[in-house]
């Protein structure tokens, strides 16, 4: 199982970026999918998450500016980031709880996987 993130880059303050993260591999089911970010020299922090049945939680600091959504048919989670601020500059990581298909062809327990991280830079 792999998570592939994309969509990071450079934006001006007040601008927008959309991140996407797609899970692939021998997937049986996906539970929650979400986004985290890491500032230089800081620990990774949770930003937003979406359960498989659509329950969404978003960090207060980005509420009203960031939106998380997912396309279950595509095993993809998105993070729409609007009204970006320089303080949003960070490496963004996707995370997903996935039950894969094991070697016995039976579903495994849920494991949490990380994407490779995508850099978002917001200039003032």
Short mmCIF file of C-alpha atoms in Angstrom, two decimals:
data_model
loop_
_atom_site.label_atom_id
_atom_site.label_comp_id
_atom_site.label_asym_id
_atom_site.label_seq_id
_atom_site.Cartn_x
_atom_site.Cartn_y
_atom_site.Cartn_z
CA UNK A 1 0.00 0.00 0.00
CA UNK A 2 1.24 3.48 -0.90
CA UNK A 3 -0.01 7.01 -0.51
CA UNK A 4 1.00 9.47 -3.21
CA UNK A 5 0.53 13.15 -2.47
CA UNK A 6 0.59 15.96 -4.98
CA UNK A 7 -0.38 19.57 -5.43
CA UNK A 8 2.06 21.46 -3.25
CA UNK A 9 3.98 24.44 -4.48
CA UNK A 10 4.31 28.17 -4.17
CA UNK A 11 1.38 30.49 -3.59
CA UNK A 12 1.00 34.12 -2.65
CA UNK A 13 -0.73 35.14 0.52
CA UNK A 14 -4.46 35.07 -0.09
CA UNK A 15 -4.07 32.48 -2.82
CA UNK A 16 -5.18 28.88 -3.06
CA UNK A 17 -3.71 25.45 -3.51
CA UNK A 18 -5.30 22.04 -3.70
CA UNK A 19 -3.55 18.98 -2.41
CA UNK A 20 -4.48 15.46 -3.42
CA UNK A 21 -3.45 12.11 -2.00
CA UNK A 22 -4.25 8.77 -3.57
CA UNK A 23 -3.93 5.39 -1.95
CA UNK A 24 -2.95 2.43 -4.09
CA UNK A 25 -2.04 -1.21 -3.68
CA UNK A 26 -3.82 -4.22 -2.27
CA UNK A 27 -6.51 -2.25 -0.46
CA UNK A 28 -9.46 -3.89 1.23
CA UNK A 29 -10.93 -0.78 2.80
CA UNK A 30 -9.96 2.71 3.93
CA UNK A 31 -11.13 4.19 7.19
CA UNK A 32 -10.17 7.76 7.96
CA UNK A 33 -8.02 9.84 5.64
CA UNK A 34 -6.46 13.10 6.60
CA UNK A 35 -3.78 15.71 6.37
CA UNK A 36 -1.01 16.74 8.71
CA UNK A 37 1.66 19.39 8.39
CA UNK A 38 5.09 19.96 9.75
CA UNK A 39 6.77 23.31 10.27
CA UNK A 40 10.59 23.51 10.25
CA UNK A 41 11.94 22.29 13.55
CA UNK A 42 8.50 21.34 14.83
CA UNK A 43 6.59 18.12 15.26
CA UNK A 44 3.98 17.12 12.76
CA UNK A 45 0.51 18.46 13.56
CA UNK A 46 -2.89 17.27 12.51
CA UNK A 47 -4.82 19.54 10.11
CA UNK A 48 -7.96 17.77 8.96
CA UNK A 49 -9.50 14.34 8.66
CA UNK A 50 -12.47 12.61 7.10
CA UNK A 51 -13.92 9.28 8.16
CA UNK A 52 -15.20 6.76 5.66
CA UNK A 53 -18.77 7.81 6.41
CA UNK A 54 -18.07 11.49 5.92
CA UNK A 55 -17.44 12.84 9.40
CA UNK A 56 -15.04 15.75 9.03
CA UNK A 57 -12.85 17.46 11.58
CA UNK A 58 -10.65 20.47 10.89
CA UNK A 59 -8.05 22.26 12.94
CA UNK A 60 -9.46 25.51 14.32
CA UNK A 61 -6.54 27.51 12.91
CA UNK A 62 -7.53 26.64 9.36
CA UNK A 63 -11.29 26.31 9.75
CA UNK A 64 -13.10 28.45 7.20
CA UNK A 65 -10.05 28.47 4.92
CA UNK A 66 -9.26 24.79 4.38
CA UNK A 67 -11.69 22.13 3.22
CA UNK A 68 -11.14 18.40 3.22
CA UNK A 69 -12.99 16.06 0.93
CA UNK A 70 -12.55 12.56 -0.38
CA UNK A 71 -13.49 10.50 -3.37
CA UNK A 72 -13.93 6.97 -2.06
CA UNK A 73 -14.18 5.52 -5.55
CA UNK A 74 -10.71 6.90 -6.31
CA UNK A 75 -9.23 6.26 -2.86
CA UNK A 76 -8.31 9.93 -2.84
CA UNK A 77 -8.46 12.67 -0.25
CA UNK A 78 -8.16 16.36 -1.08
CA UNK A 79 -7.25 19.43 0.89
CA UNK A 80 -8.49 22.67 -0.62
CA UNK A 81 -6.55 25.53 0.91
CA UNK A 82 -7.90 29.04 0.38
CA UNK A 83 -6.88 32.40 1.80
CA UNK A 84 -3.42 31.04 2.40
CA UNK A 85 -1.18 32.77 4.92
CA UNK A 86 2.61 32.72 5.19
CA UNK A 87 2.21 30.80 8.45
CA UNK A 88 0.65 27.93 6.47
CA UNK A 89 4.07 27.29 4.96
CA UNK A 90 4.95 23.71 5.84
CA UNK A 91 5.39 20.23 4.49
CA UNK A 92 1.97 18.63 4.23
CA UNK A 93 1.52 14.89 4.70
CA UNK A 94 -1.47 12.72 4.03
CA UNK A 95 -2.35 9.86 6.31
CA UNK A 96 -4.83 7.03 5.96
CA UNK A 97 -6.00 4.09 8.00
CA UNK A 98 -6.13 1.16 5.61
CA UNK A 99 -7.00 -2.50 5.78
CA UNK A 100 -5.02 -4.22 3.07
CA UNK A 101 -5.36 -7.66 1.55
CA UNK A 102 -2.80 -9.91 3.17
CA UNK A 103 -0.81 -12.77 1.75
CA UNK A 104 -3.57 -15.14 2.84
CA UNK A 105 -6.00 -13.06 0.76
CA UNK A 106 -7.74 -12.05 3.97
CA UNK A 107 -8.02 -8.43 5.11
CA UNK A 108 -5.46 -7.26 7.61
CA UNK A 109 -6.03 -5.10 10.64
CA UNK A 110 -6.02 -1.36 10.07
CA UNK A 111 -2.59 0.17 9.61
CA UNK A 112 -1.89 3.86 9.21
CA UNK A 113 0.19 4.90 6.24
CA UNK A 114 1.88 8.20 5.41
CA UNK A 115 2.36 9.89 2.08
CA UNK A 116 5.73 11.31 1.12
CA UNK A 117 4.96 14.92 2.02
CA UNK A 118 4.48 17.88 -0.26
CA UNK A 119 5.89 21.34 0.40
CA UNK A 120 3.56 24.30 0.52
CA UNK A 121 5.22 27.71 0.51
CA UNK A 122 3.17 30.85 0.94
CA UNK A 123 4.88 34.15 0.20
CA UNK A 124 3.79 37.42 1.74
#
